[in-house]
Coordinates of C-alpha atoms in Angstrom, one line a residue:
M1 CA 0.3 24.8 -107.1
I2 CA -2.1 21.8 -107.6
P3 CA -5.4 22.7 -109.1
N4 CA -8.7 21.9 -108.0
I5 CA -9.8 18.6 -109.6
V6 CA -13.5 17.8 -109.8
F7 CA -14.4 14.0 -110.3
P8 CA -17.1 13.1 -112.7
C9 CA -19.9 12.4 -110.2
R10 CA -22.5 9.5 -110.2
N11 CA -24.7 11.4 -107.5
P12 CA -25.3 15.1 -108.6
L13 CA -26.6 15.9 -105.2
T14 CA -23.8 15.2 -102.9
G15 CA -20.9 15.5 -105.6
R16 CA -19.2 12.4 -104.2
R17 CA -18.2 9.2 -105.8
P18 CA -19.0 5.8 -104.0
T19 CA -16.0 4.0 -102.4
G20 CA -14.3 1.6 -105.0
S21 CA -15.2 3.8 -108.0
A22 CA -12.6 3.8 -110.7
L23 CA -10.8 7.2 -111.4
P24 CA -9.8 8.3 -114.8
T25 CA -6.3 7.7 -115.9
V26 CA -3.6 10.5 -115.3
R27 CA -3.5 11.1 -119.1
A28 CA -7.3 11.1 -119.6
L29 CA -7.9 13.5 -116.9
A30 CA -5.1 15.7 -117.7
A31 CA -6.5 15.9 -121.3
G32 CA -9.8 16.8 -120.1
L33 CA -8.6 19.4 -117.8
G34 CA -6.2 20.9 -120.1
V35 CA -3.2 20.3 -117.8
S36 CA 0.0 18.5 -117.8
P37 CA 0.0 14.8 -116.9
G38 CA 2.6 15.9 -114.2
T39 CA 0.2 18.1 -112.5
V40 CA -2.6 15.5 -112.2
A41 CA 0.0 13.0 -111.1
E42 CA 1.3 15.2 -108.4
A43 CA -2.5 15.7 -107.4
W44 CA -3.1 12.1 -107.3
G45 CA 0.2 11.5 -104.9
V46 CA -1.4 14.1 -102.5
L47 CA -4.7 12.2 -102.5
R48 CA -2.9 8.8 -102.1
K49 CA -0.9 10.1 -99.2
H50 CA -3.9 11.1 -97.2
R51 CA -5.7 7.9 -98.0
M52 CA -8.6 9.4 -100.2
I53 CA -7.5 7.2 -103.2
A54 CA -5.8 3.8 -103.6
T55 CA -3.6 2.7 -106.5
L56 CA -4.5 -1.1 -107.5
G57 CA -1.8 -1.8 -110.0
R58 CA -3.3 -2.6 -113.5
R59 CA -6.8 -1.8 -112.2
G60 CA -5.8 1.9 -112.0
S61 CA -6.7 4.2 -109.0
V62 CA -10.1 3.9 -107.1
V63 CA -11.8 6.1 -104.4
S64 CA -10.8 4.7 -100.8
G65 CA -13.2 3.7 -98.2
P66 CA -13.4 5.1 -94.5
P67 CA -10.3 4.8 -92.6
T68 CA -9.8 1.6 -90.8
V69 CA -10.1 1.2 -87.1
P70 CA -7.1 0.4 -85.2
H71 CA -7.4 -3.3 -84.0
P72 CA -5.8 -3.9 -80.4
T73 CA -3.9 -7.1 -81.8
R74 CA -1.5 -6.8 -79.0
Y75 CA -4.0 -7.2 -76.3
E76 CA -5.1 -10.5 -77.7
R77 CA -4.6 -13.5 -75.5
V78 CA -1.6 -15.8 -76.0
G79 CA -3.0 -19.4 -76.1
D80 CA -6.1 -20.8 -74.5
F81 CA -5.7 -21.3 -70.8
G82 CA -9.1 -22.8 -70.3
D83 CA -9.9 -23.0 -66.5
R84 CA -6.4 -23.2 -65.5
L85 CA -6.0 -19.5 -65.3
A86 CA -5.2 -18.7 -61.7
L87 CA -3.7 -15.1 -62.0
D88 CA -3.9 -12.8 -64.8
L89 CA -0.8 -10.5 -64.9
A90 CA -1.0 -9.7 -68.6
V91 CA -3.5 -6.4 -68.7
A92 CA -2.1 -3.6 -66.8
A93 CA -5.7 -2.2 -66.0
P94 CA -6.7 -0.1 -63.1
D95 CA -8.0 -1.8 -60.0
P96 CA -11.6 -1.1 -59.6
A97 CA -11.5 -0.9 -55.8
L98 CA -8.9 2.1 -56.3
L99 CA -11.1 4.2 -58.7
P100 CA -13.0 7.0 -57.2
P101 CA -16.8 7.0 -57.1
L102 CA -18.3 8.7 -60.2
E103 CA -21.9 9.0 -59.1
N104 CA -21.7 12.7 -58.4
A105 CA -19.7 13.4 -61.6
L106 CA -22.3 11.6 -63.7
L107 CA -25.2 13.4 -61.9
A108 CA -23.3 16.7 -62.5
G109 CA -23.0 16.0 -66.3
A110 CA -26.7 15.2 -66.5
R111 CA -27.5 18.7 -65.1
T112 CA -25.3 20.6 -67.2
P113 CA -27.3 23.6 -68.7
R114 CA -26.3 22.7 -72.3
L115 CA -27.0 19.0 -72.0
N116 CA -29.9 19.0 -74.6
D117 CA -28.0 21.8 -76.8
Y118 CA -27.6 20.4 -80.5
A119 CA -24.6 22.8 -80.9
R120 CA -21.4 21.0 -80.9
T121 CA -19.5 21.4 -77.7
A122 CA -15.9 20.2 -77.6
I123 CA -15.7 20.4 -73.7
T124 CA -18.0 21.8 -71.1
D125 CA -17.3 24.9 -68.9
G126 CA -16.9 23.1 -65.7
L127 CA -14.5 20.4 -67.2
L128 CA -12.3 23.1 -68.9
A129 CA -12.0 25.0 -65.6
A130 CA -11.0 22.0 -63.8
V131 CA -8.1 21.2 -66.4
R132 CA -7.0 24.5 -67.7
D133 CA -4.6 25.4 -65.0
T134 CA -3.1 22.1 -65.1
W135 CA -1.8 22.3 -68.6
P136 CA 1.9 23.1 -69.0
Y137 CA 1.1 25.6 -71.8
R138 CA -1.9 27.6 -73.4
P139 CA -3.4 25.4 -76.2
D140 CA -5.3 27.0 -79.0
A141 CA -8.4 24.8 -78.5
W142 CA -9.7 22.0 -75.9
M143 CA -11.6 18.8 -76.6
A144 CA -12.9 16.2 -74.2
V145 CA -12.4 12.4 -75.1
G146 CA -13.5 9.2 -73.6
G147 CA -10.0 8.0 -72.6
G148 CA -6.4 8.5 -73.1
Y149 CA -5.9 6.5 -75.8
E150 CA -8.9 7.8 -77.8
G151 CA -7.1 11.3 -77.4
V152 CA -3.9 9.9 -78.5
Q153 CA -5.8 8.3 -81.6
L154 CA -7.4 11.7 -82.7
L155 CA -4.2 13.5 -82.2
C156 CA -2.2 11.1 -84.5
Q157 CA -5.2 11.2 -87.0
A158 CA -4.9 15.0 -87.1
L159 CA -1.2 15.5 -87.4
L160 CA -0.1 12.2 -89.0
V161 CA 0.1 11.3 -92.7
P162 CA 1.3 7.8 -94.0
G163 CA 5.1 7.5 -93.7
D164 CA 5.6 10.1 -91.0
R165 CA 8.2 9.2 -88.2
V166 CA 7.0 9.3 -84.5
A167 CA 9.6 8.9 -81.6
V168 CA 8.4 6.4 -79.0
E169 CA 10.0 5.1 -75.8
D170 CA 11.0 1.5 -76.3
P171 CA 9.2 -0.7 -75.0
T172 CA 6.0 1.3 -75.0
A173 CA 2.3 1.1 -74.8
A174 CA 0.8 -1.5 -77.2
R175 CA -2.2 0.6 -78.1
L176 CA 0.2 3.4 -79.4
L177 CA 2.0 0.9 -81.7
D178 CA -1.6 -0.2 -83.0
I179 CA -2.4 3.3 -83.5
L180 CA 0.8 4.1 -85.4
E181 CA 0.4 0.8 -87.7
A182 CA -3.0 1.7 -88.5
L183 CA -1.8 5.2 -89.8
D184 CA 1.0 3.6 -91.5
A185 CA 3.2 5.9 -89.6
Q186 CA 6.8 4.8 -88.7
A187 CA 7.6 4.3 -84.9
V188 CA 11.1 5.4 -84.2
P189 CA 12.3 3.5 -80.9
V190 CA 14.0 5.5 -78.3
A191 CA 15.9 3.3 -75.6
C192 CA 15.0 4.2 -71.8
D193 CA 16.3 3.4 -68.5
D194 CA 14.8 4.0 -65.0
Q195 CA 15.6 7.7 -65.2
G196 CA 13.6 8.2 -68.8
P197 CA 15.0 8.4 -72.6
L198 CA 18.7 7.9 -73.0
P199 CA 20.2 11.2 -74.5
G200 CA 22.0 9.3 -77.4
S201 CA 19.1 7.3 -78.4
L202 CA 16.7 10.2 -78.1
A203 CA 19.2 12.4 -80.3
Q204 CA 19.5 9.5 -82.8
A205 CA 15.6 9.3 -83.0
L206 CA 15.2 13.1 -83.4
E207 CA 17.7 13.1 -86.5
A208 CA 15.1 11.0 -88.2
R209 CA 12.5 14.0 -87.7
P210 CA 10.3 12.2 -86.6
A211 CA -10.2 14.9 -63.6
L212 CA -12.7 16.3 -61.8
T213 CA -12.3 19.3 -59.2
D214 CA -13.9 17.1 -56.3
K215 CA -11.2 17.1 -53.5
E216 CA -12.2 13.6 -52.5
A217 CA -11.8 12.3 -56.0
G218 CA -8.4 13.9 -56.1
R219 CA -7.6 12.3 -53.0
C220 CA -8.6 8.9 -54.1
V221 CA -6.5 9.3 -57.3
R222 CA -3.4 10.3 -55.2
E223 CA -3.9 7.3 -53.0
A224 CA -4.4 4.9 -55.9
A225 CA -1.1 6.3 -57.3
R226 CA 0.8 5.6 -54.1
R227 CA -0.8 2.0 -53.8
Y228 CA 0.0 1.3 -57.3
D229 CA 3.6 2.4 -56.7
A230 CA 3.6 0.2 -53.4
R231 CA 2.4 -2.8 -55.2
R232 CA 4.9 -2.6 -58.3
S233 CA 7.8 -1.8 -55.8
A234 CA 6.9 -4.7 -53.5
L235 CA 7.1 -7.2 -56.5
A236 CA 10.4 -5.5 -58.0
E237 CA 11.9 -5.8 -54.5
R238 CA 11.2 -9.4 -54.3
L239 CA 12.4 -10.2 -57.7
A240 CA 15.7 -8.1 -57.2
E241 CA 16.2 -10.4 -54.2
R242 CA 16.0 -13.5 -56.5
G243 CA 18.4 -12.1 -58.9
V244 CA 15.8 -10.6 -61.5
H245 CA 16.4 -6.8 -61.8
T246 CA 13.7 -4.4 -63.2
A247 CA 14.3 -0.8 -64.3
N248 CA 11.0 1.2 -64.5
R249 CA 9.8 2.9 -61.5
D250 CA 6.4 4.1 -62.5
G251 CA 3.4 2.7 -64.5
L252 CA 1.0 -0.3 -63.7
M253 CA 3.6 -2.9 -64.8
L254 CA 7.1 -4.1 -64.6
W255 CA 9.4 -5.2 -67.7
V256 CA 10.9 -8.3 -66.5
P257 CA 14.1 -9.5 -68.4
V258 CA 14.2 -13.1 -69.4
V259 CA 16.4 -15.6 -70.9
D260 CA 13.8 -16.7 -73.5
E261 CA 10.3 -15.0 -73.9
T262 CA 8.4 -18.3 -75.2
S263 CA 9.9 -20.3 -72.3
A264 CA 8.9 -17.8 -69.9
L265 CA 5.5 -17.6 -71.0
V266 CA 5.1 -21.3 -71.1
T267 CA 6.6 -21.8 -67.7
L268 CA 4.0 -19.4 -66.1
A269 CA 1.2 -20.7 -68.1
A270 CA 1.9 -24.3 -66.9
R271 CA 1.2 -22.9 -63.3
G272 CA -1.8 -20.8 -64.1
I273 CA -0.3 -17.5 -64.5
T274 CA -0.4 -15.2 -67.8
V275 CA 1.9 -12.4 -68.6
S276 CA 2.1 -10.4 -71.8
P277 CA 5.2 -11.2 -74.2
G278 CA 7.4 -8.0 -74.1
S279 CA 8.0 -8.5 -78.0
R280 CA 4.6 -6.9 -78.5
F281 CA 5.4 -3.8 -76.9
C282 CA 8.6 -3.1 -78.7
V283 CA 9.7 -1.5 -81.9
S284 CA 13.2 -2.9 -81.8
Y285 CA 13.2 -6.1 -79.6
A286 CA 16.9 -6.0 -78.5
R287 CA 16.6 -8.0 -75.2
P288 CA 13.8 -10.6 -74.4
H289 CA 11.5 -9.7 -71.4
V290 CA 7.7 -10.0 -70.5
R291 CA 5.3 -7.6 -69.2
V292 CA 4.0 -8.3 -66.0
A293 CA 0.9 -6.3 -64.8
T294 CA 1.2 -5.2 -61.0
S295 CA -2.0 -3.0 -60.6
R296 CA -4.0 -5.8 -59.0
L297 CA -1.4 -7.6 -57.1
T298 CA -1.8 -8.2 -53.3
R299 CA 0.8 -6.8 -51.0
D300 CA 0.4 -9.8 -48.5
G301 CA 4.1 -11.3 -48.1
A302 CA 3.2 -15.0 -48.6
P303 CA 1.2 -14.9 -51.9
L304 CA 3.6 -12.2 -53.2
D305 CA 6.6 -14.1 -52.4
E306 CA 5.2 -17.3 -54.3
I307 CA 4.5 -15.1 -57.3
A308 CA 7.9 -13.6 -57.3
E309 CA 9.5 -17.1 -57.0
L310 CA 7.4 -18.3 -60.2
I311 CA 8.4 -15.3 -62.2
A312 CA 12.1 -15.5 -61.2
L313 CA 12.0 -19.2 -62.3
A314 CA 10.2 -18.2 -65.6
A315 CA 12.9 -15.5 -66.2
S316 CA 15.6 -18.1 -65.9
S317 CA 14.1 -20.6 -67.8
S318 CA 15.4 -21.2 -71.6
A319 CA 14.2 -23.4 -74.4
A320 CA 17.0 -25.9 -73.6
R321 CA 16.2 -26.3 -70.0
M322 CA 12.5 -26.8 -70.8
E323 CA 13.4 -29.7 -73.0

């Protein structure tokens, strides 16, 4: 049992010590509390694990500051294209033209009876009614978030402590890796094919213990999903015809295998096209590839044929050939 430990406070009103404040040594605090040094050391370990204090070598332990905000380093641009960028295939973002109109949803939110209620409301009754029946199980609580990755970040912050292992598909979403790194969690890669996680890889990872109710909006989302699938498939089929085979069958992008990642990026950049380096999305980078966003591609035959031809050229390029 770890006893409650009260730090000597500079501010008697809040009972808190400012960030960076030096903490007593284990022996000094143990003597003052009348407990063993091992008990204090164990308590210090728990606080350190939850990032409440930090140990700075000979400078001793200090009170930690607020948690760092995950920085999306994997989304930063590769190089400076200047005015040569003709086609951006690096960011797999939704096509604004395929998003449902949100005017009515915003108006409905502004008219909610509890709009000016100062009580904390995790989710409105209308939104809860819209999503409750779509959930595969009955959760203990609900909370609305501003986006998918905001929800993932809050979930990870609530459940993970530094050193925890998390099984992730490999390659995976760059933001997920950013979030796990910021929390000092260890990502355990799970290899996948076009059918999903490979059983052997998943078993190995587990050993490490690691909308709106508007009908028109729903129709827009389903139509967008169909068109995203068509755009991705159209490029995948053209690449396959050119000897470049991709495996994934969903999402807003394609994982394209290449001979050499750097050479592929340079080959496309020289022709005004940017894609993302695959290494940024992997825990274990076993096979070179690039990530090509397909969400905003055209289905017009000639332009798509030209794009596929350039990507196939980049996929087969290597450092030796570039020289």
